[in-house]
Amino acid sequence: NDTGFNGKLVYAITNGNENGCFAVDIDSGELRLICPLDRESKEFYILNITVYDLGTPQNSVWKFLAVNILDFNDNPPLFEQSRYVINVPENAEVDSSIFQAQAIDFDLEDNGIIRYSLLTETDLFQINEETGEVSVTGRLDREIIPRHDLRIEARDQAKVDPQLFSLVDLV
């Protein structure tokens, strides 16, 4: 309510802007984002916004502003390797587990939930969509088919953003 310079206000971020991704307009106090945010690197910021007058003596007031970073589906599921080679005896029992597919996804909630599927058509193998466990579903015969090339997909379950996936070969 002061007049002249005593009533002129200037805004500043005085703490909490570690990555320098926020800027405040010195005159209006409008907060802007000036670089991309990544929830996997930093989940929230607590910015200290301070407003000063230009009077003498100078007065100021500050307010903490909590900024929560929401997850965006920006990470596909990842396998440790692009290809796995295993040996399975031809007398492996039906329903026996032979491999555990495992991918990780750094996103949260549905964006980070992984479902597995076997992209190769076969009556001899199946995959548990939740656990990634590959099991035998038919009798194997090395003399007829000595090698099986299976392709496994790990797909996240994003509901809002496009779903992301990764593939791995199992020989």
XYZ file of C-alpha atoms in Angstrom:
171
model
C 0.000 0.000 0.000
C 3.037 2.304 0.114
C 3.622 4.844 -2.636
C 6.631 5.243 -4.931
C 9.591 2.907 -4.448
C 8.269 1.938 -1.024
C 5.332 0.223 -2.786
C 7.329 -1.305 -5.665
C 7.621 -5.094 -5.239
C 10.227 -7.488 -6.641
C 10.015 -11.279 -6.516
C 12.787 -13.856 -6.187
C 13.275 -17.559 -5.602
C 15.559 -17.515 -2.594
C 15.907 -21.230 -1.957
C 14.946 -24.691 -3.242
C 15.691 -24.224 -6.955
C 18.619 -26.666 -6.935
C 18.379 -27.628 -10.613
C 17.615 -24.095 -11.781
C 14.437 -25.283 -13.519
C 12.219 -22.536 -12.151
C 12.268 -18.798 -12.719
C 10.093 -16.113 -11.213
C 9.274 -12.894 -13.028
C 10.846 -10.168 -10.924
C 7.911 -7.780 -11.481
C 4.795 -9.983 -11.627
C 5.857 -12.937 -9.460
C 4.782 -15.362 -12.205
C 6.553 -18.688 -11.750
C 7.832 -20.315 -14.954
C 9.406 -23.618 -15.814
C 12.614 -23.106 -17.802
C 13.986 -26.654 -18.163
C 12.511 -30.162 -18.336
C 11.652 -31.909 -15.083
C 12.262 -35.603 -14.452
C 10.364 -37.225 -11.586
C 12.844 -40.097 -11.542
C 15.623 -37.601 -10.692
C 13.700 -35.359 -8.291
C 10.151 -35.970 -7.077
C 9.415 -32.595 -5.507
C 10.759 -29.123 -4.892
C 10.123 -26.796 -2.006
C 10.694 -23.312 -3.366
C 11.094 -20.326 -1.089
C 9.491 -17.388 -2.896
C 10.398 -14.028 -1.397
C 8.915 -10.643 -2.283
C 10.783 -7.455 -1.368
C 9.722 -3.838 -1.519
C 12.179 -1.170 -2.646
C 11.564 1.017 0.362
C 13.948 2.114 3.047
C 14.076 0.183 5.237
C 13.396 -2.689 2.908
C 10.597 -5.075 3.928
C 10.104 -8.601 2.709
C 7.908 -11.619 3.171
C 8.426 -15.190 2.020
C 6.296 -18.234 1.336
C 7.195 -21.877 0.776
C 5.741 -23.360 -2.382
C 5.665 -27.170 -2.638
C 5.929 -28.422 -6.230
C 5.181 -32.125 -6.681
C 6.386 -33.635 -9.955
C 3.849 -36.013 -11.465
C 4.977 -39.139 -13.258
C 4.975 -39.236 -17.029
C 5.525 -42.528 -18.796
C 9.003 -41.699 -20.053
C 10.823 -44.939 -19.213
C 10.312 -48.206 -21.066
C 10.729 -51.496 -19.231
C 14.355 -52.631 -19.488
C 15.879 -56.091 -19.579
C 19.448 -56.608 -18.343
C 20.426 -58.226 -21.634
C 19.054 -58.209 -25.179
C 19.343 -61.994 -25.524
C 19.377 -65.007 -23.226
C 20.559 -68.479 -24.194
C 19.536 -71.383 -21.975
C 19.714 -75.166 -22.225
C 16.591 -77.183 -21.519
C 16.616 -80.994 -21.442
C 14.205 -82.564 -23.908
C 12.652 -84.537 -21.081
C 11.625 -81.353 -19.251
C 8.274 -81.920 -17.630
C 5.185 -80.089 -18.863
C 4.489 -77.021 -16.674
C 8.111 -76.894 -15.494
C 9.668 -73.456 -15.241
C 12.701 -72.930 -17.467
C 13.363 -69.170 -17.339
C 12.459 -66.025 -15.434
C 12.106 -62.923 -17.612
C 12.703 -59.811 -15.566
C 12.504 -56.209 -16.662
C 12.527 -53.041 -14.573
C 10.655 -49.786 -15.155
C 11.513 -46.643 -13.206
C 8.089 -45.051 -13.651
C 5.390 -45.111 -10.963
C 2.028 -46.835 -10.635
C 0.503 -48.072 -13.931
C 3.403 -46.510 -15.842
C 5.778 -48.855 -14.025
C 3.679 -52.036 -13.881
C 5.033 -54.587 -16.340
C 3.129 -57.309 -18.181
C 4.990 -59.961 -20.123
C 3.906 -61.687 -23.297
C 5.372 -64.259 -25.620
C 5.358 -62.861 -29.170
C 6.469 -66.127 -30.766
C 3.620 -68.468 -31.645
C 4.260 -71.826 -30.026
C 2.394 -74.637 -28.319
C 5.504 -75.668 -26.410
C 6.082 -72.649 -24.165
C 4.090 -70.031 -22.283
C 4.853 -67.008 -20.123
C 3.135 -65.806 -16.984
C 2.106 -62.251 -17.828
C 2.641 -60.985 -14.278
C 5.792 -62.796 -13.157
C 7.608 -63.334 -16.483
C 8.102 -67.016 -15.699
C 8.525 -69.082 -18.874
C 7.395 -72.677 -18.669
C 7.144 -75.723 -20.889
C 3.615 -76.529 -22.111
C 4.308 -79.470 -24.425
C 6.691 -82.363 -24.970
C 10.081 -81.279 -26.314
C 11.924 -83.383 -28.899
C 15.459 -82.337 -29.775
C 15.557 -84.562 -32.835
C 12.558 -82.765 -34.368
C 13.262 -79.181 -33.167
C 16.702 -78.732 -31.574
C 16.369 -74.982 -31.008
C 13.531 -72.645 -30.110
C 13.806 -68.884 -30.662
C 11.313 -67.059 -28.483
C 10.690 -63.316 -28.348
C 9.429 -61.875 -25.083
C 7.837 -58.461 -24.680
C 7.731 -56.453 -21.453
C 5.096 -53.703 -21.703
C 4.167 -51.116 -19.101
C 0.501 -50.549 -18.302
C 0.233 -46.783 -18.778
C -3.389 -45.647 -18.956
C -2.949 -41.977 -19.958
C 0.379 -41.877 -21.782
C 1.336 -44.251 -24.615
C 2.490 -47.637 -23.373
C 6.192 -48.379 -23.738
C 7.791 -51.782 -24.213
C 11.065 -53.652 -24.634
C 11.872 -56.958 -26.290
C 14.268 -59.721 -25.403
C 15.192 -62.912 -27.255
C 15.226 -66.230 -25.446
C 17.041 -69.049 -27.243
